[in-house]
CSV table of C-alpha atoms in Angstrom, one decimal:
chain,number,residue,atom,x,y,z
A,1,UNK,CA,77.1,182.9,384.6
A,2,UNK,CA,73.5,183.0,386.0
A,3,UNK,CA,72.2,180.7,388.7
A,4,UNK,CA,70.4,178.7,386.0
A,5,UNK,CA,73.7,178.3,384.2
A,6,UNK,CA,75.4,177.0,387.3
A,7,UNK,CA,72.5,174.5,387.7
A,8,UNK,CA,72.9,173.3,384.1
A,9,UNK,CA,76.6,172.8,384.5
A,10,UNK,CA,76.0,170.8,387.7
A,11,UNK,CA,73.4,168.6,385.9
A,12,UNK,CA,75.9,167.9,383.1
A,13,UNK,CA,78.7,167.0,385.5
A,14,UNK,CA,76.5,164.9,387.7
A,15,UNK,CA,75.2,163.0,384.6
A,16,UNK,CA,78.8,162.3,383.6
A,17,UNK,CA,79.5,160.8,387.1
A,18,UNK,CA,76.6,158.3,386.7
A,19,UNK,CA,77.6,157.0,383.2
A,20,UNK,CA,80.3,154.3,382.9
A,21,UNK,CA,81.0,154.0,379.2
A,22,UNK,CA,83.5,156.7,378.2
A,23,UNK,CA,81.8,157.1,374.8
A,24,UNK,CA,78.6,158.2,376.3
A,25,UNK,CA,80.3,160.3,378.9
A,26,UNK,CA,81.9,162.3,376.1
A,27,UNK,CA,78.5,162.7,374.4
A,28,UNK,CA,76.9,164.0,377.6
A,29,UNK,CA,79.8,166.3,378.2
A,30,UNK,CA,79.4,167.7,374.7
A,31,UNK,CA,75.7,168.6,375.3
A,32,UNK,CA,75.5,172.4,374.7
A,33,UNK,CA,73.7,173.1,377.9
A,34,UNK,CA,76.4,175.5,379.3
A,35,UNK,CA,76.6,177.1,375.8
A,36,UNK,CA,72.9,177.7,375.8
A,37,UNK,CA,73.0,179.3,379.3
A,38,UNK,CA,75.9,181.5,378.2
A,39,UNK,CA,74.1,182.6,375.0
A,40,UNK,CA,71.0,183.5,377.1
A,41,UNK,CA,73.2,185.4,379.7
A,42,UNK,CA,75.2,187.4,377.1
A,43,UNK,CA,74.5,189.4,374.0
A,44,UNK,CA,77.3,188.0,371.9
A,45,UNK,CA,76.2,187.0,368.4
A,46,UNK,CA,77.5,183.6,367.2
A,47,UNK,CA,80.3,184.2,364.7
A,48,UNK,CA,83.5,182.5,363.8
A,49,UNK,CA,85.0,183.1,367.2
A,50,UNK,CA,82.7,180.5,368.8
A,51,UNK,CA,83.7,177.9,366.1
A,52,UNK,CA,87.3,178.5,367.2
A,53,UNK,CA,86.0,178.1,370.8
A,54,UNK,CA,85.1,174.5,370.0
A,55,UNK,CA,88.6,174.0,368.9
A,56,UNK,CA,89.6,175.6,372.2
A,57,UNK,CA,87.5,173.1,374.1
A,58,UNK,CA,89.4,170.2,372.5
A,59,UNK,CA,92.6,171.9,373.3
A,60,UNK,CA,91.5,172.3,376.9
A,61,UNK,CA,90.9,168.5,377.3
A,62,UNK,CA,94.1,167.7,375.4
A,63,UNK,CA,96.2,169.9,377.6
A,64,UNK,CA,94.7,168.4,380.7
A,65,UNK,CA,95.2,164.8,379.5
A,66,UNK,CA,98.8,165.6,378.5
A,67,UNK,CA,99.6,167.3,381.8
A,68,UNK,CA,97.9,164.7,384.0
A,69,UNK,CA,98.9,161.4,382.2
A,70,UNK,CA,102.2,162.3,380.5
A,71,UNK,CA,103.7,164.8,383.0
A,72,UNK,CA,101.8,163.3,386.0
A,73,UNK,CA,100.6,166.6,387.3
A,74,UNK,CA,97.8,166.6,389.9
A,75,UNK,CA,94.4,166.9,388.1
A,76,UNK,CA,93.5,170.3,389.4
A,77,UNK,CA,96.8,171.7,388.3
A,78,UNK,CA,96.3,170.1,384.9
A,79,UNK,CA,92.9,171.7,384.8
A,80,UNK,CA,94.4,175.1,385.4
A,81,UNK,CA,96.9,174.5,382.5
A,82,UNK,CA,94.0,173.6,380.3
A,83,UNK,CA,92.1,176.8,381.2
A,84,UNK,CA,95.3,178.7,380.6
A,85,UNK,CA,95.5,177.3,377.0
A,86,UNK,CA,91.9,178.3,376.4
A,87,UNK,CA,92.4,181.8,377.7
A,88,UNK,CA,95.5,182.1,375.5
A,89,UNK,CA,93.4,181.4,372.4
A,90,UNK,CA,90.8,183.9,373.5
A,91,UNK,CA,93.4,186.6,374.0
A,92,UNK,CA,95.0,185.9,370.6
A,93,UNK,CA,91.6,186.2,368.9
A,94,UNK,CA,90.5,189.3,370.7
A,95,UNK,CA,91.6,191.8,368.0
A,96,UNK,CA,90.6,189.5,365.1
A,97,UNK,CA,87.2,189.4,363.4
A,98,UNK,CA,86.4,185.9,362.1
A,99,UNK,CA,83.7,185.6,359.4
A,100,UNK,CA,81.4,182.7,360.1
A,101,UNK,CA,81.3,180.7,356.9
A,102,UNK,CA,85.0,180.7,356.0
A,103,UNK,CA,85.8,179.9,359.6
A,104,UNK,CA,83.3,177.1,359.5
A,105,UNK,CA,85.0,175.6,356.4
A,106,UNK,CA,88.4,175.7,358.1
A,107,UNK,CA,87.0,174.3,361.3
A,108,UNK,CA,85.3,171.3,359.6
A,109,UNK,CA,88.5,170.6,357.6
A,110,UNK,CA,90.5,170.6,360.9
A,111,UNK,CA,87.9,168.3,362.5
A,112,UNK,CA,88.2,165.8,359.6
A,113,UNK,CA,92.0,165.9,359.8
A,114,UNK,CA,91.9,165.4,363.6
A,115,UNK,CA,89.5,162.5,363.3
A,116,UNK,CA,91.7,160.8,360.7
A,117,UNK,CA,94.8,161.3,362.8
A,118,UNK,CA,93.2,160.0,365.9
A,119,UNK,CA,91.8,157.0,364.0
A,120,UNK,CA,95.3,156.1,362.8
A,121,UNK,CA,97.0,156.5,366.2
A,122,UNK,CA,97.2,153.3,368.3
A,123,UNK,CA,94.5,153.1,370.9
A,124,UNK,CA,95.7,154.0,374.4
A,125,UNK,CA,96.0,151.1,376.8
A,126,UNK,CA,94.6,151.2,380.3
A,127,UNK,CA,95.3,154.8,381.4
A,128,UNK,CA,96.6,153.8,384.8
A,129,UNK,CA,98.7,151.1,386.3
A,130,UNK,CA,96.3,148.4,387.6
A,131,UNK,CA,98.4,148.1,390.7
A,132,UNK,CA,98.0,151.9,391.4
A,133,UNK,CA,94.2,152.5,391.7
A,134,UNK,CA,94.8,156.1,392.6
A,135,UNK,CA,96.1,156.9,389.0
A,136,UNK,CA,98.9,159.4,388.2
A,137,UNK,CA,99.7,161.7,391.1
A,138,UNK,CA,96.1,161.3,392.5
A,139,UNK,CA,96.6,160.9,396.2
A,140,UNK,CA,92.8,161.1,396.7
A,141,UNK,CA,92.4,157.7,395.0
A,142,UNK,CA,89.2,157.1,393.2
A,143,UNK,CA,87.2,159.3,395.6
A,144,UNK,CA,85.4,162.1,393.8
A,145,UNK,CA,85.3,165.7,394.9
A,146,UNK,CA,82.5,166.5,397.4
A,147,UNK,CA,79.4,168.2,396.0
A,148,UNK,CA,80.3,171.4,397.9
A,149,UNK,CA,83.8,171.4,396.3
A,150,UNK,CA,82.3,170.9,392.8
A,151,UNK,CA,79.9,173.8,393.3
A,152,UNK,CA,82.7,176.0,394.5
A,153,UNK,CA,84.7,175.1,391.4
A,154,UNK,CA,81.7,175.9,389.1
A,155,UNK,CA,81.2,179.3,390.9
A,156,UNK,CA,84.9,180.0,390.6
A,157,UNK,CA,84.8,179.3,386.9
A,158,UNK,CA,81.8,181.6,386.5
A,159,UNK,CA,83.5,184.4,388.5
A,160,UNK,CA,86.7,183.9,386.4
A,161,UNK,CA,84.8,184.4,383.1
A,162,UNK,CA,83.1,187.4,384.5
A,163,UNK,CA,86.4,189.0,385.5
A,164,UNK,CA,88.0,188.0,382.1
A,165,UNK,CA,85.0,188.9,380.0
A,166,UNK,CA,86.8,191.5,378.1
A,167,UNK,CA,89.5,189.0,377.1
A,168,UNK,CA,87.1,186.1,376.3
A,169,UNK,CA,84.4,188.2,374.5
A,170,UNK,CA,82.6,185.7,372.2
A,171,UNK,CA,84.6,182.8,373.5
A,172,UNK,CA,82.8,183.1,376.8
A,173,UNK,CA,80.1,181.1,375.1
A,174,UNK,CA,82.3,178.0,374.7
A,175,UNK,CA,84.3,178.3,377.9
A,176,UNK,CA,84.7,174.9,379.5
A,177,UNK,CA,82.3,175.6,382.4
A,178,UNK,CA,81.5,171.9,382.8
A,179,UNK,CA,84.7,170.7,381.3
A,180,UNK,CA,86.8,171.7,384.4
A,181,UNK,CA,84.8,169.3,386.6
A,182,UNK,CA,84.3,166.7,383.9
A,183,UNK,CA,88.1,166.4,383.5
A,184,UNK,CA,88.3,165.7,387.2
A,185,UNK,CA,85.6,163.0,387.0
A,186,UNK,CA,87.1,161.2,384.0
A,187,UNK,CA,90.7,161.7,384.9
A,188,UNK,CA,91.5,158.0,384.7
A,189,UNK,CA,90.2,157.8,381.2
A,190,UNK,CA,91.1,161.2,379.8
A,191,UNK,CA,93.1,160.0,376.7
A,192,UNK,CA,90.1,157.9,375.5
A,193,UNK,CA,87.7,160.6,376.5
A,194,UNK,CA,89.6,163.2,374.4
A,195,UNK,CA,89.2,161.0,371.3
A,196,UNK,CA,85.4,160.7,371.8
A,197,UNK,CA,85.0,164.3,372.7
A,198,UNK,CA,86.8,165.4,369.5
A,199,UNK,CA,84.4,163.3,367.5
A,200,UNK,CA,81.4,164.8,369.2
A,201,UNK,CA,82.7,168.3,368.5
A,202,UNK,CA,81.1,168.2,365.1
A,203,UNK,CA,77.7,168.1,366.9
A,204,UNK,CA,78.7,171.3,368.7
A,205,UNK,CA,79.6,172.9,365.4
A,206,UNK,CA,76.1,171.9,364.2
A,207,UNK,CA,74.7,173.6,367.2
A,208,UNK,CA,76.5,176.8,366.4
A,209,UNK,CA,75.5,176.7,362.8
A,210,UNK,CA,71.8,176.4,363.8
A,211,UNK,CA,72.1,179.3,366.3
A,212,UNK,CA,73.9,181.5,363.6
A,213,UNK,CA,71.1,180.8,361.1
A,214,UNK,CA,68.3,181.7,363.5
A,215,UNK,CA,69.8,184.5,365.6
A,216,UNK,CA,68.5,187.2,363.3
A,217,UNK,CA,64.9,186.0,364.0
A,218,UNK,CA,64.9,185.6,367.8
A,219,UNK,CA,66.8,184.0,370.6
A,220,UNK,CA,64.2,181.2,370.9
A,221,UNK,CA,64.4,180.4,367.2
A,222,UNK,CA,68.2,180.5,367.3
A,223,UNK,CA,68.4,178.1,370.2
A,224,UNK,CA,65.8,175.7,368.8
A,225,UNK,CA,67.7,175.6,365.5
A,226,UNK,CA,70.9,175.1,367.4
A,227,UNK,CA,69.6,172.1,369.3
A,228,UNK,CA,68.1,170.6,366.1
A,229,UNK,CA,71.5,171.0,364.5
A,230,UNK,CA,73.2,169.3,367.4
A,231,UNK,CA,70.7,166.4,367.5
A,232,UNK,CA,71.0,165.8,363.7
A,233,UNK,CA,74.8,165.7,363.7
A,234,UNK,CA,74.9,163.6,366.9
A,235,UNK,CA,72.5,161.1,365.4
A,236,UNK,CA,74.6,160.9,362.2
A,237,UNK,CA,77.7,160.3,364.3
A,238,UNK,CA,76.3,157.7,366.7
A,239,UNK,CA,73.2,155.9,365.1
A,240,UNK,CA,75.2,153.9,362.5
A,241,UNK,CA,77.4,152.3,365.2
A,242,UNK,CA,74.4,151.7,367.4
A,243,UNK,CA,72.5,150.0,364.6
A,244,UNK,CA,75.5,147.8,363.8
A,245,UNK,CA,75.8,146.9,367.4
A,246,UNK,CA,72.1,145.9,367.5
A,247,UNK,CA,72.5,143.8,364.3
A,248,UNK,CA,75.7,142.1,365.5
A,249,UNK,CA,75.6,141.8,369.3
A,250,UNK,CA,78.8,140.9,371.0
A,251,UNK,CA,79.3,137.2,371.7
A,252,UNK,CA,79.5,137.0,375.5
A,253,UNK,CA,81.0,133.6,375.5
A,254,UNK,CA,77.8,131.5,375.5
A,255,UNK,CA,78.3,128.1,373.8
A,256,UNK,CA,76.9,127.8,370.3
A,257,UNK,CA,75.1,124.7,369.0
A,258,UNK,CA,76.7,122.8,366.2
């Protein structure tokens, strides 16, 4: 990853640290800034592999949440398990050529199924014991990693993808560059975060569709089309709920006149 890519990853992670609602944290984490940097830094065309890479991103966060909250692994060890799951997908897909449009149809169908399943599952309670502010196996408590440590993790992730480029190939575009650090920042809310991130994944698919449609013209046209696709899908996902909230504000307990 280039220096500009590292900067974009840092911006995404830093923005996540400043946002409190998990819903908006997941949306910011889904912004395709690292994917844009990866597309600019590599010559991989967007095909079906990147669509599966979006599935791999959800698998990454799911594995981290499972390892950290269910098996109570330290968050950095859970991060490594998530990266391992993503790399396993990349290695399995290495000899396979995935046509874009059939893979898109299967990916969207899987997204719809996942959203339906997550909607039917009971919502998770508070992810940690209120008497244990440190969370599961988190001896550092609520303290975040120092800025220097975060930058080192970003650089390590970029170096890792460089060394494993032959394994990742097209999936290098969707590698969880920012996700490794975002998982650390939202570790207390990972189960809820995974639900929201899975929903926002449709916007990432919209980004890849736009890039695929424009990549035969030029890189600039492809990226502009990709961001337009992301914005349209993200608006379709979030504007209805936002409009309903504006029309029916939450009653904060103020007395009403009779």
